[in-house]
Structures are given as structure tokens and as C-alpha cells.
XYZ file of C-alpha atoms in Angstrom:
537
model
C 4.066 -10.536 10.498
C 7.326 -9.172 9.340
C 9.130 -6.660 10.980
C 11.334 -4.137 11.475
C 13.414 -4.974 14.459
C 12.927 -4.952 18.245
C 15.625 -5.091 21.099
C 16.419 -3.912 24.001
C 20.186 -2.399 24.180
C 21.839 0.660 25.633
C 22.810 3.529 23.015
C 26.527 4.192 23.924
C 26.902 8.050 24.747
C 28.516 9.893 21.375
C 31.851 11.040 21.926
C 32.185 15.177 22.835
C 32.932 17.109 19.521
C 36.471 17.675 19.723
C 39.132 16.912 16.882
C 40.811 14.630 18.690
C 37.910 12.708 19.150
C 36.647 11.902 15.258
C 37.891 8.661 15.618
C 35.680 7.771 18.654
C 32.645 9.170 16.482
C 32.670 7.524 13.722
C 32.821 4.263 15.884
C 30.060 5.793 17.451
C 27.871 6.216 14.491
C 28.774 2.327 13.389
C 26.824 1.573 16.868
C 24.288 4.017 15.809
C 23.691 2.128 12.590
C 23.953 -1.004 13.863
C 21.107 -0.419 16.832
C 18.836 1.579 14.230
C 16.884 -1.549 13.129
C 15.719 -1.794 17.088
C 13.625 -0.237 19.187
C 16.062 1.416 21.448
C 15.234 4.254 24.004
C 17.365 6.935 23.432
C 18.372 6.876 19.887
C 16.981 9.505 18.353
C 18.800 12.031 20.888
C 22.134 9.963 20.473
C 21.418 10.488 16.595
C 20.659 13.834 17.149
C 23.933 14.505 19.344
C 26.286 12.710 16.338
C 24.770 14.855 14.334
C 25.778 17.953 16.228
C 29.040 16.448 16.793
C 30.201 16.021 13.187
C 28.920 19.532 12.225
C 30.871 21.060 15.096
C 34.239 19.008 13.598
C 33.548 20.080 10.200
C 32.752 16.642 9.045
C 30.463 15.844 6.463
C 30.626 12.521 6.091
C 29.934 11.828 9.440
C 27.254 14.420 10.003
C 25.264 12.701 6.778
C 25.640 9.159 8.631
C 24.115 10.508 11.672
C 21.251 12.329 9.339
C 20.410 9.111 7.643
C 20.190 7.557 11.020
C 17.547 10.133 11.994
C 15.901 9.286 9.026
C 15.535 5.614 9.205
C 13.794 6.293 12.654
C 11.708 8.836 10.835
C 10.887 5.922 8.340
C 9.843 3.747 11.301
C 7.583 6.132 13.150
C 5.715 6.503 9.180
C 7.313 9.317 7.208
C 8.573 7.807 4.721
C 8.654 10.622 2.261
C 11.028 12.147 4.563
C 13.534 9.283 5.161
C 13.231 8.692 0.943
C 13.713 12.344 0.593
C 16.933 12.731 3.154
C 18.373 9.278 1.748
C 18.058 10.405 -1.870
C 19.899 14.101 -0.377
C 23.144 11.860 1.104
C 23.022 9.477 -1.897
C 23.743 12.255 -4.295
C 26.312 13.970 -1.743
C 27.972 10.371 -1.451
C 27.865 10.189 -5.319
C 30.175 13.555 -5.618
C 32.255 12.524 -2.875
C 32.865 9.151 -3.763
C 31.811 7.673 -0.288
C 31.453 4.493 -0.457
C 29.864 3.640 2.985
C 27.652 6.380 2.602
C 26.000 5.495 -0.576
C 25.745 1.869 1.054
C 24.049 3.386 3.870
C 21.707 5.766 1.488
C 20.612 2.579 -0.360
C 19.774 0.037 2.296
C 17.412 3.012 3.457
C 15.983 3.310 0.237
C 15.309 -0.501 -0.136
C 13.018 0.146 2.905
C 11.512 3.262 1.655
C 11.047 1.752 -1.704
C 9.498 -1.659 0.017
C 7.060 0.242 2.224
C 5.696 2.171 -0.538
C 5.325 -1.213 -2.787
C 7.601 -0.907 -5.311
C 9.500 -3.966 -4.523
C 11.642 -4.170 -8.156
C 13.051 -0.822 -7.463
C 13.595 -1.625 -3.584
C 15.789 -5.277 -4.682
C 17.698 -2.932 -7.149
C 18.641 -0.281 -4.037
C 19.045 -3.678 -1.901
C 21.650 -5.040 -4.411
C 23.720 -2.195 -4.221
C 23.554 -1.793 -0.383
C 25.434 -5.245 -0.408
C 27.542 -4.868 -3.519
C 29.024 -1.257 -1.721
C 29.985 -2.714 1.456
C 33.933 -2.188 2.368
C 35.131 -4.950 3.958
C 36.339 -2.188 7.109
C 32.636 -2.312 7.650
C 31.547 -4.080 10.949
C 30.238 -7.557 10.539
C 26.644 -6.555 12.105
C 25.698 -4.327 8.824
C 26.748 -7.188 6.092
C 24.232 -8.799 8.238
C 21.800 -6.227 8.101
C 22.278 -5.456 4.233
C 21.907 -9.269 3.174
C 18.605 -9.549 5.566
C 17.266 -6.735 3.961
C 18.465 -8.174 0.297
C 16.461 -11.261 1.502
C 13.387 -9.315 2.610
C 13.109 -7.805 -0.792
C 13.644 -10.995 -2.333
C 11.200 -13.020 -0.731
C 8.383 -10.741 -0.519
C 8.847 -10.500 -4.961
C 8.600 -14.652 -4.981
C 12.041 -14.988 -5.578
C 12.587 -18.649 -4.061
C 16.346 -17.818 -4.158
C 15.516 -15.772 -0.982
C 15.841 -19.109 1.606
C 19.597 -19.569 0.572
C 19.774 -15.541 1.024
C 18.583 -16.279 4.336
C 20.397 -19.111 5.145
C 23.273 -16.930 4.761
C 22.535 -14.377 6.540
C 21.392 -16.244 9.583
C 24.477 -18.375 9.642
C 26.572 -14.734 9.587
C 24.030 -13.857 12.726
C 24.815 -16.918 14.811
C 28.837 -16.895 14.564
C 28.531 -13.516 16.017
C 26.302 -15.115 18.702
C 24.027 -12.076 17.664
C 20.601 -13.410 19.290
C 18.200 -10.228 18.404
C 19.259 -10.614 14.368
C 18.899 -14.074 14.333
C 15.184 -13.913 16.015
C 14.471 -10.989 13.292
C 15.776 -13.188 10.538
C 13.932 -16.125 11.413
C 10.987 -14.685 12.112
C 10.953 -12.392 8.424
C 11.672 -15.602 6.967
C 8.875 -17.232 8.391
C 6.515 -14.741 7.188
C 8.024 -14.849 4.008
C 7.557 -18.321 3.408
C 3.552 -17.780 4.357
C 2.965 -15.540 1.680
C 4.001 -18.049 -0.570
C 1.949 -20.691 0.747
C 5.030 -22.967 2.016
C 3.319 -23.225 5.624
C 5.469 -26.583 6.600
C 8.777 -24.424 5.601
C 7.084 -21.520 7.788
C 6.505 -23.974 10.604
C 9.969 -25.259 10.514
C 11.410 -21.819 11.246
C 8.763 -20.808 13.517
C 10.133 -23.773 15.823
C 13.421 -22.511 15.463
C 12.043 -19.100 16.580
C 10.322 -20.530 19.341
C 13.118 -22.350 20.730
C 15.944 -19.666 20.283
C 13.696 -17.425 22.630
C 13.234 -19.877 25.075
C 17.046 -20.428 25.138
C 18.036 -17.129 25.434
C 14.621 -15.880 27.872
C 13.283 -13.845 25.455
C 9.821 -13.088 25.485
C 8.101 -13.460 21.932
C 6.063 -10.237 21.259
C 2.755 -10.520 18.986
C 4.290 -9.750 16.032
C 6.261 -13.129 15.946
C 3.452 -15.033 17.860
C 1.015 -13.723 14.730
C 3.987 -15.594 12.486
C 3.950 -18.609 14.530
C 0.328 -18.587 14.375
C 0.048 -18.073 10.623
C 1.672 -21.069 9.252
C -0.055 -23.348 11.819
C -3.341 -21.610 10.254
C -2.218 -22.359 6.789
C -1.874 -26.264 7.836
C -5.028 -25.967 9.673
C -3.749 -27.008 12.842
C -6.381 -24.643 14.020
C -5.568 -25.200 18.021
C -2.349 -25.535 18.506
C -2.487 -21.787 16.556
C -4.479 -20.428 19.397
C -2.021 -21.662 21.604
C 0.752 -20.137 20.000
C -1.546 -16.688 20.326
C -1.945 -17.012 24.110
C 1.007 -15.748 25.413
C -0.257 -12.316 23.841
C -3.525 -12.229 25.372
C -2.345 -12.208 28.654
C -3.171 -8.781 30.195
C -1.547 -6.470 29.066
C 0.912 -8.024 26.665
C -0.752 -6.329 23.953
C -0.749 -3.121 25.520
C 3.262 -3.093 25.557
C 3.642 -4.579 22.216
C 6.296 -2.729 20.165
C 4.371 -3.135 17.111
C 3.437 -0.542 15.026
C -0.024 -1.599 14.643
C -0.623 -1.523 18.071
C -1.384 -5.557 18.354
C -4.504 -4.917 16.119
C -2.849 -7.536 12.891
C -2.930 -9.981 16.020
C -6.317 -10.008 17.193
C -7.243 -10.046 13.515
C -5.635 -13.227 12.994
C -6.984 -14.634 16.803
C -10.653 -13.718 15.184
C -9.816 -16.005 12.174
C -8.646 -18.710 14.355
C -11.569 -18.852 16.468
C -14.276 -18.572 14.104
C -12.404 -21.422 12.258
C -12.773 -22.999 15.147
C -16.663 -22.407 16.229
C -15.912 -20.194 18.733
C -17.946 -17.227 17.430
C -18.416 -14.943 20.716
C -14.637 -15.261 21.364
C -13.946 -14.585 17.499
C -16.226 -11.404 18.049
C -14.763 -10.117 21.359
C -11.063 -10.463 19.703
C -12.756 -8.425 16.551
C -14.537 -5.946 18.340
C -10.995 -4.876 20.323
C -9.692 -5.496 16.461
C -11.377 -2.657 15.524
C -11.134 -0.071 18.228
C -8.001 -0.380 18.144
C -7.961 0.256 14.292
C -10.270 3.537 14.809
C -8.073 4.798 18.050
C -4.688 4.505 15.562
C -5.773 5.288 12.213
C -5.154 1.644 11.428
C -6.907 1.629 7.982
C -5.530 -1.057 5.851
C -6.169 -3.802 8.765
C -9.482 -2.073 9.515
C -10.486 -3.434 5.787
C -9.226 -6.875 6.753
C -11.350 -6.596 9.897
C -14.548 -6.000 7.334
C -14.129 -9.049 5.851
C -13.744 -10.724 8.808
C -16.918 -9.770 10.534
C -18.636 -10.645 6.837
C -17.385 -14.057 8.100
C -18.535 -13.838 11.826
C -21.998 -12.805 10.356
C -22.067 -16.188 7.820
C -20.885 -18.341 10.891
C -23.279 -16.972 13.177
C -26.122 -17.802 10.396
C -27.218 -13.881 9.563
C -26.394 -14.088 6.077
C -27.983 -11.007 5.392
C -25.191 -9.069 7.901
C -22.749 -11.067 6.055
C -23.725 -9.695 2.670
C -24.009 -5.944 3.469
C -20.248 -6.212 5.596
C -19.057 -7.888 2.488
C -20.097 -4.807 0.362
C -18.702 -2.173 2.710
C -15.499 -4.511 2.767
C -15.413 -4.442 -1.196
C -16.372 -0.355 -0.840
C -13.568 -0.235 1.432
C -11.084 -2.207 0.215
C -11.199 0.145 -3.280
C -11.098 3.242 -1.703
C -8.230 2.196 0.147
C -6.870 0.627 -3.439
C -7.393 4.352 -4.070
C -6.164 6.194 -0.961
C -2.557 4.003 -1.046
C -2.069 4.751 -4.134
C -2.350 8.303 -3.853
C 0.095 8.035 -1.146
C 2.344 6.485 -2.823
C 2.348 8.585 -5.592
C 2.904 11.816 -3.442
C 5.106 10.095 -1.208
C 7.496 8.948 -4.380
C 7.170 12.776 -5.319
C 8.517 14.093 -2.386
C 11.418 11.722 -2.702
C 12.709 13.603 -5.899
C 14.059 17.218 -6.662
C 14.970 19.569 -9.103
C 14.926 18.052 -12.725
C 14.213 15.025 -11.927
C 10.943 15.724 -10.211
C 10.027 17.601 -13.235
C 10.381 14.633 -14.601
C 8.793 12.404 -12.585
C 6.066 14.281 -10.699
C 3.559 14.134 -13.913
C 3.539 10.415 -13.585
C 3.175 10.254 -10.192
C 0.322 12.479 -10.461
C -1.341 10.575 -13.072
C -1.315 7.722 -10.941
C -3.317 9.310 -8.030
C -5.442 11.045 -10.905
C -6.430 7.089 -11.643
C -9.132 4.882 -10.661
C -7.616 1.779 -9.468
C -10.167 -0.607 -10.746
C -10.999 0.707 -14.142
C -7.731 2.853 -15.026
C -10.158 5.784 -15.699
C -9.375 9.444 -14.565
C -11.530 9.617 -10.900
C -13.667 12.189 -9.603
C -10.528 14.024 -8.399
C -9.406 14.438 -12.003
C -13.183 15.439 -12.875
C -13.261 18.344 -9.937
C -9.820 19.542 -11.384
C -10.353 19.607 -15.271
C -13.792 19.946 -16.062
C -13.914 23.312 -14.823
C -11.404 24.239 -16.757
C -13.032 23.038 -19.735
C -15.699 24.914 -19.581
C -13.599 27.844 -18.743
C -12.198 27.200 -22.176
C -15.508 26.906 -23.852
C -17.125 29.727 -22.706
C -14.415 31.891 -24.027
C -14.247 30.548 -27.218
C -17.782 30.482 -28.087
C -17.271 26.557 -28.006
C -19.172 23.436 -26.270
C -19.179 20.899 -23.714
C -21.062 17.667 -23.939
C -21.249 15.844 -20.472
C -22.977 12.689 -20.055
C -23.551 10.846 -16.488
C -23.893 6.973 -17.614
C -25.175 4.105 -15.533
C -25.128 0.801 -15.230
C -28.747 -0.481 -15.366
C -28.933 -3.196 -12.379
C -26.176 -3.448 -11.876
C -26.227 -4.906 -7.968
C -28.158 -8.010 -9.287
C -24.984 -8.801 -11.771
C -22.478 -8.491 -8.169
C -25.469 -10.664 -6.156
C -25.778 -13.045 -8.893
C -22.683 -13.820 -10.653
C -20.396 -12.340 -7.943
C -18.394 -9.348 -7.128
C -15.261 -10.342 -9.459
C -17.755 -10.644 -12.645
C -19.217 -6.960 -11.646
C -15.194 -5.699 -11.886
C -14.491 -7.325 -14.621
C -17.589 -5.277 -16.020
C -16.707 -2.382 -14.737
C -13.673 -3.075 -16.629
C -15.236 -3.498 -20.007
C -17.325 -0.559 -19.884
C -14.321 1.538 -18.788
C -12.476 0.614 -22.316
C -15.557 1.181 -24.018
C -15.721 4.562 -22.787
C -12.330 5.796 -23.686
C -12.889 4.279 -26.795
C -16.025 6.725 -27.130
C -13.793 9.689 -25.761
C -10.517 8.890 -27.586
C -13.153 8.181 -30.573
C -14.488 11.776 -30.637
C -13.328 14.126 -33.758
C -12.189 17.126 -31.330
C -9.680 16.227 -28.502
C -9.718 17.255 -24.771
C -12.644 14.762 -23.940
C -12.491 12.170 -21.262
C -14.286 9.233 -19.234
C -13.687 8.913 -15.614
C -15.282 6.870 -13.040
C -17.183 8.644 -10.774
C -18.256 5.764 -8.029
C -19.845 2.285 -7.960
C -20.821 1.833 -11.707
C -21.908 5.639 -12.312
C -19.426 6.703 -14.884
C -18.562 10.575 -16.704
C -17.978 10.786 -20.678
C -17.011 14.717 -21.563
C -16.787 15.421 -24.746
C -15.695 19.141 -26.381
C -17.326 20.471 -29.399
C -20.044 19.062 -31.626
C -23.521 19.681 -30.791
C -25.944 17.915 -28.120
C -27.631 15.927 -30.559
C -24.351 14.361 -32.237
C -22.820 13.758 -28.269
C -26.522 12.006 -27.568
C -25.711 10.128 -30.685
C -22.406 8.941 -29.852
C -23.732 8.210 -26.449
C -26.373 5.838 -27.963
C -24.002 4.696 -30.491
C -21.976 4.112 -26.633
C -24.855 2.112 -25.426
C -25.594 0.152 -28.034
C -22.205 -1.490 -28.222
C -22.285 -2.488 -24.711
C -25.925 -4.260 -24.644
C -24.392 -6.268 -28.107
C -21.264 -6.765 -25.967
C -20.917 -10.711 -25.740
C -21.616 -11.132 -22.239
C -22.412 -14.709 -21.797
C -18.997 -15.645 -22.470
C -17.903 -14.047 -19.424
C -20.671 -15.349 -17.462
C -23.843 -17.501 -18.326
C -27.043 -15.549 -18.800
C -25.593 -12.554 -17.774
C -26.865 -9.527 -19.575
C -25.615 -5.670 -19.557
C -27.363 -2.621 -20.351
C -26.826 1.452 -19.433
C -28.681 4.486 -19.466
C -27.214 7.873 -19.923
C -28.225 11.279 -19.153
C -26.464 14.202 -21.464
C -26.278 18.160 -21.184
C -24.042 20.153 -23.217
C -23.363 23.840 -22.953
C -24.247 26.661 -24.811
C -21.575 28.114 -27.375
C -22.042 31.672 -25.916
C -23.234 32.056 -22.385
C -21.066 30.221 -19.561
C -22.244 27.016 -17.639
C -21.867 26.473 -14.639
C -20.479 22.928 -13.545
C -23.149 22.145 -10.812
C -25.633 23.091 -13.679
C -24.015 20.643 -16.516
C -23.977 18.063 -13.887
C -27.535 18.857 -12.424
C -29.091 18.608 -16.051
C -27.412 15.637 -17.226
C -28.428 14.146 -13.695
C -32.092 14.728 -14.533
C -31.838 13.205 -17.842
C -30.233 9.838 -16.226
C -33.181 9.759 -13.917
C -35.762 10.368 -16.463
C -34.178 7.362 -18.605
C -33.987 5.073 -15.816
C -37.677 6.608 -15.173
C -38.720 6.055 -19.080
C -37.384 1.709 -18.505
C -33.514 1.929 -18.565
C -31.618 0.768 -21.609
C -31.977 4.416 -23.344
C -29.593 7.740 -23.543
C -32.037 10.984 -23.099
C -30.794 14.821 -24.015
C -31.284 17.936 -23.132
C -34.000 17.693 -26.153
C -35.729 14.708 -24.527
């Protein structure tokens, strides 16, 4: 698992905020920097106090250090629209006042922000310049910092250019006979090297993890005992990984864990283990506290991974029928959270800009979360926002609006017998044939959006019902000719569509629209699929 940083070290008290005393702050605040990649009690006060300090000395500079201090903790505890937002603030200050630390300092931030959020190009560009804007008056311990981060950002894009990064950076580490940044280098270079499948190289370092604790007495929390254990998994050395896990089931040892995820990515990965193993109950026990933990933190993305993990439990227990129906709430799951993230992102990237360049930017962002992430179709959120307006439109211009509820006939036997990745792909071919029909259409303002599963939404404005039932059939008629088989033997693909349109005087309401063209889908699954029925039968 790759982390932030953990430690334990005492936060030096901030100098009292007298003139004579700048000196001693700004030392200060290089302490403050350097301890805010650990877990450190007291920081946020000490922070807090700097702060204070520079404000009451009429110091800028220093009071923006201290603020993007207070941010980076406000990064780690999960705001990280804040910490983007306050880093982008000092950037811009730094940029006027030509400081060169600061702007440093503002972009090693935003190489976290940026890598949190996903956008890992942008996040090595902000990591780049965090390096190339260190002074060589800045203390040894951030050039440390900067490069591990440049390393981080490297490794997690592919870049195999990341080791000698590393290498570096760890070499910097043990000259200063810095212990806690050589253990966090090691063990983000570990990870690192699992993700790319190079478990012997992972292995390596893990030893060298393992053995720089030991040294030095430091106890290995589950974060870097789930590292250990993950490149022994990847070489399926299946028991010596669940002895590299022991240490953190020993009571309580998960309860203190400074992890963010509250030691729930651990047990995951000791439920893999032993079910690779045969050791189903234990696999389940490790699961089951998995999970609660996942439901008492809000731990959604690993709460996914736990899905498909008990679809796996199921199959090795021999109840393949479990194992099938956790597999489909996994896949369920695993979209919506597809779905949910990048909505989050998207606002979370907004909040990060201001002025004119959030004009700028914030009608991208919000097509993103306006987006289906499987079919790049508008989503029902998009369909709740627009259509009503739509119709708004209509009924004050006399005009009309065609809406047609399409489904996929059978479509659960094409996921049960070709598998789930033939039923995207699809979904995926449907999709374009949709916004071909909308894009198609001789009066703009239509769309197709994806309303769930494989129940899709073509609006079209203008025309009459019987041309939109038309262009629906025309719709259907190209995806049952569609050449399948090349994507899959024997596999076949037909829809059935209901369609309502408005009138072009009298209002109608959207629950109406919706409820009609529902009742037509039914009565053409009703009437033997394969078939598009109107409000004219």
C-alpha cells in the first residue's frame, strides 16, 4: 500500500511573534514542512500558531508557508478540494511575488492533490517543478521529499525511470541517517513496483524494509506489512505472505493503525491470501471484519474490492450460485463507483479554480460528472436536469418532444453467456448507435443518455410521433443487422423501444412522457421483443 508518511517526532514550539524573532520562524516553519508528511500529534496547532505568528509580524511569506502546511494536513484527513484550492491561492501569490520557495512548496502540494484525484500527467508536471524550484538554502530533508514525491508520480504513470528516481532519493535519505524517509521510500517503491507486476523487484525492497525496521526497532504498521505481503502474493509464495500479515493481526494492532483506511485494504488482502490458500472460514472471518469496517468508515472503493472477493469465497466454498449474484452487485458496484469518483473529481478539480479560469474550466468538469462512465452517454443526472427544460421549451413554442425508453432484449443471457466484458462492449455499441440517431435528427437539442443496466433514453425535439417511431425502428433495425458474431460467436442483439411524444399545444408533464413511453416498452416486450411501439400502437 503506498502511503503518505507516518512517524513519531515532537513538533518544536513556534517562536513568539515578535520582530526580532522572524528568523527563528521561518526555521520553524522549515520543521513544520519537513514533519508534515508524518503523523505527528500536535501539528495542526503548531501550524495554526505559525500562522498567527507571521500575520502578527506582517509577513506574508511566512504566513502562506504556514497556510499551505494547514492545508497539506487538510489533504491528508480527505479534503482535497481545499488543500488544491489554498495551494492554487499561494501559487498565484508566490507567482506575483516572485517566491521561489513558495511556489516550490504550492506545487509539491499540488502533485498530491493532483495524484489523489487521478490525474497523474498533470500531478508529474506540478512534481517537476517542485524539484526544478528548489534553492539550494533549502534544507536537505525537502529535496528529499520533492524527489520522493517526483518518484511517486513517476512510478504510479509506468515510467520505469522511477527506480533510478528512487535510488536517488533513498541514497539522499540514508546520508542524513533519516530512518522514517528511508522506510517511506522503500516501502512506496515497493508498492510501486507491484503495480507493475515486477513482484521479485518488490520483494527485494520489501527485505530491505523489513530489515531497516528491525535495525532501528521500528514496528511495521499494516500498511507496509500489506506491501510486504503483496509481492510475496504476486510470486505465489502464498505462506510466507500470511506470515508477513501476522504481526497485524495481533490484537489490537489494527485498531492503532495510522492508516487511513482504518486496516480494512489489509484484511482485504489477508482474505485473498487465505482463500488462495484453502482456508475459507479464516478468509471469511478476515472479510466479514473487511467489511464492517468499510460500512463503519465510509470505506467505499475497498468495499467494491471486498465484493469481488466474497464472489470468490462463494466459488471456493462451491455455491456458485452466491458467487454469481456477488459478482453482479460487484460489477453494479464497481460502475457506480466508476460514476461516483468521477463526479468527485470533477467537483473537486472545480473547486480548485477561480475567477476566469473556472469559467473556463467548470463546463468541462461538469460535463464529465454529466457522463456515464461506461458508455460516454449523458446519465440520468443530465436527463433530471435537461429534459425538463425541454419540454419547458416546447410547450411554449407550440413545439414537440419525442422520448423513447429503449431496451436491450435479454440482455442478462449475453453477460451469463459470453461474459460481462462482451455485455460492455455492447453497451458500448448501442451507445454510438444512439447518438448517431440523436446527432442524426434534422432539429438539434436531442440526446441519448443511459439511464441504468442496458435501459437507455433517445429525446428527440420536433417532428411528429410517427417520424420519431420511425427513426426509432430505423434505430433498431441497425442494431439487430449489427455484425455481432464478430465480437462474439453466436451472439445475437436485439431492442425494443417504447415512444411518447408531446403535444404541440398543451404542456406534458415529465412523469407523464416517461410513464407513456414506459407502457409502450412493456407492451413491445409484451407483443415478443424485437419491435418499437408508439403512442399510436
Amino acid at each position: 500500500m503506498q502511503e503518505m508518511a507516518v512517524g513519531e517526532r515532537v513538533v518544536p514550539p513556534v517562536p513568539p511573534a515578535t520582530p526580532e524573532d522572524a528568523a527563528g520562524l521561518a526555521a520553524a516553519l522549515h520543521d513544520l514542512e519537513a514533519l508534515s508528511r508524518f503523523d505527528v500529534d500536535g501539528i495542526g496547532e503548531r501550524a495554526q500558531q505559525a500562522e498567527d505568528a507571521a500575520r502578527a509580524l506582517g509577513a506574508p511569506d511566512l504566513e502562506r508557508r504556514a497556510r499551505l502546511v494547514l492545508a497539506d494536513l487538510a489533504r491528508r484527513r480527505g479534503d482535497v478540494a481545499e488543500a488544491g484550492r489554498i495551494a492554487r491561492q499561494v501559487q498565484r501569490w508566490a507567482t506575483d511575488a516572485d517566491s521561489r520557495h513558495l511556489l516550490a512548496r504550492s506545487h509539491f502540494l499540488l502533485a498530491a492533490v493532483l495524484q489523489e484525484l487521478g490525474d497523474l500527467s498533470l500531478a508529474l508536471e506540478h512534481a517537476v517543478q517542485s524539484v526544478h524550484l528548489l534553492g539550494d538554502e533549502d534544507p536537505p530533508v525537502q529535496r528529499i521529499d520533492h524527489l520522493a514525491r517526483l518518484a511517486d508520480c513517476q512510478g504510479l504513470q509506468g515510467d520505469e525511470g522511477a527506480g533510478e528516481r528512487y535510488a536517488e532519493v533513498l541514497g539522499l535519505a540514508e546520508r542524513l541517517g533519516d530512518v522514517d524517509r528511508q522506510l517511506l521510500i522503500l516501502n512506496n517503491w515497493a508498492y510501486v513496483e507491484t503495480i507493475a507486476g515486477r513482484y521479485d523487484g518488490a520483494l527485494r525492497l520489501s527485505a530491505q524494509l523489513q530489515a531497516l525496521a528491525e535495525r532501528h526497532g521500528v514496528p511495521l504498521h499494516v500498511g507496509r506489512l500489506d506491501t510486504i505481503a503483496r509481492a510475496l502474493l504476486g510470486l505465489g509464495r502464498l505462506a510466507e505472505a500470511e506470515d508477513a500479515l501476522a504481526p497485524g493481526t495481533e490484537s489490537g494492532a489494527l485498531d492503532v493503525s495510522p492508516d487511513g483506511d482504518a486496516g480494512a485494504d489489509f484484511l482485504l488482502t489477508l482474505a485473498e491470501v487465505r482463500r488462495r490458500r484453502g482456508h475459507v472460514a479464516g478468509a471469511q472471518e478476515a472479510l466479514d471484519e473487511c467489511v464492517r469496517r468499510c460500512e463503519q468508515h465510509g470505506l467505499t472503493a475497498i468495499r467494491v474490492r471486498a465484493r469481488r472477493e466474497q464472489a470468490e469465497l462463494h466459488a471456493a466454498g462451491g455455491d456458485y450460485r452466491a458467487a454469481f449474484e456477488e459478482h453482479q452487485l460487484y460489477s453494479q458496484a464497481a460502475l457506480d463507483l466508476q460514476s461516483a469518483q468521477r463526479d468527485a473529481r470533477a467537483r473537486a478539480l472545480q473547486a480548485m479554480y477561480e475567477a476566469t479560469e473556472a469559467r473556463r474550466q467548470s463546463r468541462r468538469y461538469r460535463e464529465l460528472s454529466l457522463r456515464d462512465p461506461l458508455t460516454g452517454l449523458y446519465n440520468r443526472r443530465f436527463v433530471d436536469d435537461q429534459l425538463p427544460q425541454l419540454l419547458d421549451r416546447a410547450s411554449a413554442t407550440a413545439g414537440t418532444v419525442s422520448v423513447a425508453l429503449v431496451d436491450l432484449d435479454h440482455f442478462k443471457r449475453i453477460n451469463d453467456a459470453w461474459s460481462h466484458d462482451v455485455g460492455d462492449q455492447v453497451l458500448r455499441a448501442v451507445a454510438a448507435r444512439l447518438e448517431v440517431a440523436a446527432s442524426g435528427w434534422t432539429v438539434p437539442g436531442g440526446f441519448a443518455a443511459r439511464m441504468g443496466g442496458e435501459e437507455f433514453l433517445l429525446v428527440l425535439v420536433g417532428g411528429d410521433e410517427r417520424r420519431a417511431v420511425r427513426q426509432l425502428d430505423d434505430l433498431r433495425r441497425a442494431v439487430t443487422a449489427h455484425p455481432w458474431a464478430e465480437l462474439a460467436d453466436g451472439l445475437a442483439v436485439t431492442l425494443s423501444a417504447g415512444v411518447a411524444t408531446t403535444g404541440g399545444s398543451a404542456a406534458a408533464s415529465l412523469a407523464d412522457l416517461l410513464g407513456r413511453a414506459d407502457e409502450h416498452l412493456y407492451e413491445a416486450k409484451a407483443r415478443g421483443r424485437d419491435r418499437v411501439v408508439g403512442d399510436g400502437g
